[in-house]
Amino acid sequence: MPKNTEKELFKIIGNKIKLRRMELKYSQEKLGELLDISYTAIQRYENASAKIPIDNLLKICRILSYLNNPILFLYGLYSSFNGSFLLSAGRTLLNFRNFFFK
């Protein structure tokens, strides 16, 4: 994935995390506690200054999910991109779906 596209993806993910966290009225500290990581890690994820390890991303999706369905949370990522990247994002979403709904 080109570096600019990767950075853009992490910005979108970070923004979705922040918006949903605020919607649930969770502080960065509270979300960090639930994930067993520091609030500064949450801050770095939201600001896209650090890449989110896949295991943490899956935990975040479970904690912040809509109606306990992480696919609905991630769907916004899928619809935020277009062109050839959509195919890659679609495969990623299918992998998440298969992980959560075996």
mmCIF file with all atom_site columns, C-alpha atoms in Angstrom:
data_model
loop_
_atom_site.group_PDB
_atom_site.id
_atom_site.type_symbol
_atom_site.label_atom_id
_atom_site.label_alt_id
_atom_site.label_comp_id
_atom_site.label_asym_id
_atom_site.label_entity_id
_atom_site.label_seq_id
_atom_site.pdbx_PDB_ins_code
_atom_site.Cartn_x
_atom_site.Cartn_y
_atom_site.Cartn_z
_atom_site.occupancy
_atom_site.B_iso_or_equiv
_atom_site.pdbx_formal_charge
_atom_site.auth_seq_id
_atom_site.auth_comp_id
_atom_site.auth_asym_id
_atom_site.auth_atom_id
_atom_site.pdbx_PDB_model_num
ATOM 1   C CA . MET A 1 1   ? 0.000   0.000   0.000  1.00 0.00 ? 1   MET A CA 1
ATOM 2   C CA . PRO A 1 2   ? 1.418   3.436   -0.863 1.00 0.00 ? 2   PRO A CA 1
ATOM 3   C CA . LYS A 1 3   ? 2.633   5.356   2.165  1.00 0.00 ? 3   LYS A CA 1
ATOM 4   C CA . ASN A 1 4   ? 0.160   8.253   1.708  1.00 0.00 ? 4   ASN A CA 1
ATOM 5   C CA . THR A 1 5   ? -2.775  5.854   1.439  1.00 0.00 ? 5   THR A CA 1
ATOM 6   C CA . GLU A 1 6   ? -1.609  3.992   4.542  1.00 0.00 ? 6   GLU A CA 1
ATOM 7   C CA . LYS A 1 7   ? -1.326  7.229   6.528  1.00 0.00 ? 7   LYS A CA 1
ATOM 8   C CA . GLU A 1 8   ? -4.760  8.290   5.295  1.00 0.00 ? 8   GLU A CA 1
ATOM 9   C CA . LEU A 1 9   ? -6.213  4.947   6.391  1.00 0.00 ? 9   LEU A CA 1
ATOM 10  C CA . PHE A 1 10  ? -4.751  5.297   9.896  1.00 0.00 ? 10  PHE A CA 1
ATOM 11  C CA . LYS A 1 11  ? -6.143  8.837   10.134 1.00 0.00 ? 11  LYS A CA 1
ATOM 12  C CA . ILE A 1 12  ? -9.618  7.588   9.239  1.00 0.00 ? 12  ILE A CA 1
ATOM 13  C CA . ILE A 1 13  ? -9.382  4.686   11.694 1.00 0.00 ? 13  ILE A CA 1
ATOM 14  C CA . GLY A 1 14  ? -8.131  7.016   14.442 1.00 0.00 ? 14  GLY A CA 1
ATOM 15  C CA . ASN A 1 15  ? -10.917 9.491   13.774 1.00 0.00 ? 15  ASN A CA 1
ATOM 16  C CA . LYS A 1 16  ? -13.588 6.751   13.886 1.00 0.00 ? 16  LYS A CA 1
ATOM 17  C CA . ILE A 1 17  ? -12.157 5.487   17.178 1.00 0.00 ? 17  ILE A CA 1
ATOM 18  C CA . LYS A 1 18  ? -12.173 8.977   18.659 1.00 0.00 ? 18  LYS A CA 1
ATOM 19  C CA . LEU A 1 19  ? -15.697 9.804   17.494 1.00 0.00 ? 19  LEU A CA 1
ATOM 20  C CA . ARG A 1 20  ? -17.150 6.532   18.764 1.00 0.00 ? 20  ARG A CA 1
ATOM 21  C CA . ARG A 1 21  ? -15.225 6.792   22.065 1.00 0.00 ? 21  ARG A CA 1
ATOM 22  C CA . MET A 1 22  ? -16.653 10.267  22.604 1.00 0.00 ? 22  MET A CA 1
ATOM 23  C CA . GLU A 1 23  ? -20.135 9.106   21.599 1.00 0.00 ? 23  GLU A CA 1
ATOM 24  C CA . LEU A 1 24  ? -19.927 6.472   24.347 1.00 0.00 ? 24  LEU A CA 1
ATOM 25  C CA . LYS A 1 25  ? -18.528 9.124   26.728 1.00 0.00 ? 25  LYS A CA 1
ATOM 26  C CA . TYR A 1 26  ? -15.331 7.138   27.315 1.00 0.00 ? 26  TYR A CA 1
ATOM 27  C CA . SER A 1 27  ? -12.175 9.002   28.161 1.00 0.00 ? 27  SER A CA 1
ATOM 28  C CA . GLN A 1 28  ? -8.898  7.910   26.610 1.00 0.00 ? 28  GLN A CA 1
ATOM 29  C CA . GLU A 1 29  ? -7.989  6.632   30.069 1.00 0.00 ? 29  GLU A CA 1
ATOM 30  C CA . LYS A 1 30  ? -11.178 4.519   30.274 1.00 0.00 ? 30  LYS A CA 1
ATOM 31  C CA . LEU A 1 31  ? -10.655 3.003   26.830 1.00 0.00 ? 31  LEU A CA 1
ATOM 32  C CA . GLY A 1 32  ? -7.015  2.333   27.704 1.00 0.00 ? 32  GLY A CA 1
ATOM 33  C CA . GLU A 1 33  ? -8.103  0.509   30.875 1.00 0.00 ? 33  GLU A CA 1
ATOM 34  C CA . LEU A 1 34  ? -10.550 -1.632  28.918 1.00 0.00 ? 34  LEU A CA 1
ATOM 35  C CA . LEU A 1 35  ? -7.790  -2.532  26.464 1.00 0.00 ? 35  LEU A CA 1
ATOM 36  C CA . ASP A 1 36  ? -5.102  -2.869  29.138 1.00 0.00 ? 36  ASP A CA 1
ATOM 37  C CA . ILE A 1 37  ? -2.926  -0.259  27.401 1.00 0.00 ? 37  ILE A CA 1
ATOM 38  C CA . SER A 1 38  ? -1.953  3.305   28.277 1.00 0.00 ? 38  SER A CA 1
ATOM 39  C CA . TYR A 1 39  ? -4.081  6.310   27.436 1.00 0.00 ? 39  TYR A CA 1
ATOM 40  C CA . THR A 1 40  ? -1.121  7.677   25.470 1.00 0.00 ? 40  THR A CA 1
ATOM 41  C CA . ALA A 1 41  ? -1.374  4.666   23.142 1.00 0.00 ? 41  ALA A CA 1
ATOM 42  C CA . ILE A 1 42  ? -5.043  5.556   22.548 1.00 0.00 ? 42  ILE A CA 1
ATOM 43  C CA . GLN A 1 43  ? -3.985  9.142   21.911 1.00 0.00 ? 43  GLN A CA 1
ATOM 44  C CA . ARG A 1 44  ? -1.366  8.008   19.347 1.00 0.00 ? 44  ARG A CA 1
ATOM 45  C CA . TYR A 1 45  ? -3.910  5.758   17.593 1.00 0.00 ? 45  TYR A CA 1
ATOM 46  C CA . GLU A 1 46  ? -6.468  8.558   17.385 1.00 0.00 ? 46  GLU A CA 1
ATOM 47  C CA . ASN A 1 47  ? -3.878  10.997  16.033 1.00 0.00 ? 47  ASN A CA 1
ATOM 48  C CA . ALA A 1 48  ? -2.473  8.415   13.594 1.00 0.00 ? 48  ALA A CA 1
ATOM 49  C CA . SER A 1 49  ? 1.005   8.899   15.031 1.00 0.00 ? 49  SER A CA 1
ATOM 50  C CA . ALA A 1 50  ? 1.231   5.139   15.710 1.00 0.00 ? 50  ALA A CA 1
ATOM 51  C CA . LYS A 1 51  ? -0.009  2.126   13.800 1.00 0.00 ? 51  LYS A CA 1
ATOM 52  C CA . ILE A 1 52  ? -2.606  0.051   15.616 1.00 0.00 ? 52  ILE A CA 1
ATOM 53  C CA . PRO A 1 53  ? -1.594  -3.579  16.088 1.00 0.00 ? 53  PRO A CA 1
ATOM 54  C CA . ILE A 1 54  ? -4.287  -5.850  14.677 1.00 0.00 ? 54  ILE A CA 1
ATOM 55  C CA . ASP A 1 55  ? -5.002  -7.441  18.060 1.00 0.00 ? 55  ASP A CA 1
ATOM 56  C CA . ASN A 1 56  ? -5.652  -4.000  19.574 1.00 0.00 ? 56  ASN A CA 1
ATOM 57  C CA . LEU A 1 57  ? -7.774  -2.983  16.591 1.00 0.00 ? 57  LEU A CA 1
ATOM 58  C CA . LEU A 1 58  ? -9.945  -6.063  17.056 1.00 0.00 ? 58  LEU A CA 1
ATOM 59  C CA . LYS A 1 59  ? -10.315 -5.330  20.781 1.00 0.00 ? 59  LYS A CA 1
ATOM 60  C CA . ILE A 1 60  ? -11.179 -1.695  20.039 1.00 0.00 ? 60  ILE A CA 1
ATOM 61  C CA . CYS A 1 61  ? -13.802 -2.812  17.520 1.00 0.00 ? 61  CYS A CA 1
ATOM 62  C CA . ARG A 1 62  ? -15.365 -5.140  20.067 1.00 0.00 ? 62  ARG A CA 1
ATOM 63  C CA . ILE A 1 63  ? -15.433 -2.476  22.789 1.00 0.00 ? 63  ILE A CA 1
ATOM 64  C CA . LEU A 1 64  ? -16.684 0.360   20.570 1.00 0.00 ? 64  LEU A CA 1
ATOM 65  C CA . SER A 1 65  ? -18.893 -1.703  18.283 1.00 0.00 ? 65  SER A CA 1
ATOM 66  C CA . TYR A 1 66  ? -22.426 -0.831  17.363 1.00 0.00 ? 66  TYR A CA 1
ATOM 67  C CA . LEU A 1 67  ? -24.871 -3.368  18.807 1.00 0.00 ? 67  LEU A CA 1
ATOM 68  C CA . ASN A 1 68  ? -21.889 -5.591  19.532 1.00 0.00 ? 68  ASN A CA 1
ATOM 69  C CA . ASN A 1 69  ? -21.164 -5.862  15.796 1.00 0.00 ? 69  ASN A CA 1
ATOM 70  C CA . PRO A 1 70  ? -17.676 -4.671  14.804 1.00 0.00 ? 70  PRO A CA 1
ATOM 71  C CA . ILE A 1 71  ? -18.526 -4.909  11.118 1.00 0.00 ? 71  ILE A CA 1
ATOM 72  C CA . LEU A 1 72  ? -20.904 -1.969  11.504 1.00 0.00 ? 72  LEU A CA 1
ATOM 73  C CA . PHE A 1 73  ? -18.124 -0.012  13.200 1.00 0.00 ? 73  PHE A CA 1
ATOM 74  C CA . LEU A 1 74  ? -15.651 -0.817  10.426 1.00 0.00 ? 74  LEU A CA 1
ATOM 75  C CA . TYR A 1 75  ? -18.128 -0.284  7.600  1.00 0.00 ? 75  TYR A CA 1
ATOM 76  C CA . GLY A 1 76  ? -17.384 3.432   7.657  1.00 0.00 ? 76  GLY A CA 1
ATOM 77  C CA . LEU A 1 77  ? -13.771 2.655   6.751  1.00 0.00 ? 77  LEU A CA 1
ATOM 78  C CA . TYR A 1 78  ? -14.923 0.685   3.746  1.00 0.00 ? 78  TYR A CA 1
ATOM 79  C CA . SER A 1 79  ? -17.180 3.464   2.511  1.00 0.00 ? 79  SER A CA 1
ATOM 80  C CA . SER A 1 80  ? -14.518 6.151   3.097  1.00 0.00 ? 80  SER A CA 1
ATOM 81  C CA . PHE A 1 81  ? -12.333 4.933   0.231  1.00 0.00 ? 81  PHE A CA 1
ATOM 82  C CA . ASN A 1 82  ? -12.887 4.458   -3.478 1.00 0.00 ? 82  ASN A CA 1
ATOM 83  C CA . GLY A 1 83  ? -11.060 3.105   -6.514 1.00 0.00 ? 83  GLY A CA 1
ATOM 84  C CA . SER A 1 84  ? -8.779  0.087   -6.300 1.00 0.00 ? 84  SER A CA 1
ATOM 85  C CA . PHE A 1 85  ? -8.369  0.480   -2.538 1.00 0.00 ? 85  PHE A CA 1
ATOM 86  C CA . LEU A 1 86  ? -12.025 -0.489  -2.066 1.00 0.00 ? 86  LEU A CA 1
ATOM 87  C CA . LEU A 1 87  ? -11.249 -4.026  -3.174 1.00 0.00 ? 87  LEU A CA 1
ATOM 88  C CA . SER A 1 88  ? -8.498  -4.314  -0.554 1.00 0.00 ? 88  SER A CA 1
ATOM 89  C CA . ALA A 1 89  ? -10.731 -2.781  2.121  1.00 0.00 ? 89  ALA A CA 1
ATOM 90  C CA . GLY A 1 90  ? -13.510 -5.161  1.151  1.00 0.00 ? 90  GLY A CA 1
ATOM 91  C CA . ARG A 1 91  ? -11.214 -8.140  1.635  1.00 0.00 ? 91  ARG A CA 1
ATOM 92  C CA . THR A 1 92  ? -10.178 -6.768  5.032  1.00 0.00 ? 92  THR A CA 1
ATOM 93  C CA . LEU A 1 93  ? -13.819 -6.416  6.066  1.00 0.00 ? 93  LEU A CA 1
ATOM 94  C CA . LEU A 1 94  ? -14.511 -9.977  4.962  1.00 0.00 ? 94  LEU A CA 1
ATOM 95  C CA . ASN A 1 95  ? -11.590 -11.161 7.076  1.00 0.00 ? 95  ASN A CA 1
ATOM 96  C CA . PHE A 1 96  ? -13.007 -9.275  10.086 1.00 0.00 ? 96  PHE A CA 1
ATOM 97  C CA . ARG A 1 97  ? -16.434 -10.770 9.435  1.00 0.00 ? 97  ARG A CA 1
ATOM 98  C CA . ASN A 1 98  ? -14.981 -14.258 9.273  1.00 0.00 ? 98  ASN A CA 1
ATOM 99  C CA . PHE A 1 99  ? -13.030 -13.656 12.489 1.00 0.00 ? 99  PHE A CA 1
ATOM 100 C CA . PHE A 1 100 ? -16.060 -12.482 14.461 1.00 0.00 ? 100 PHE A CA 1
ATOM 101 C CA . PHE A 1 101 ? -18.707 -14.719 12.937 1.00 0.00 ? 101 PHE A CA 1
ATOM 102 C CA . LYS A 1 102 ? -17.086 -18.142 12.478 1.00 0.00 ? 102 LYS A CA 1
#
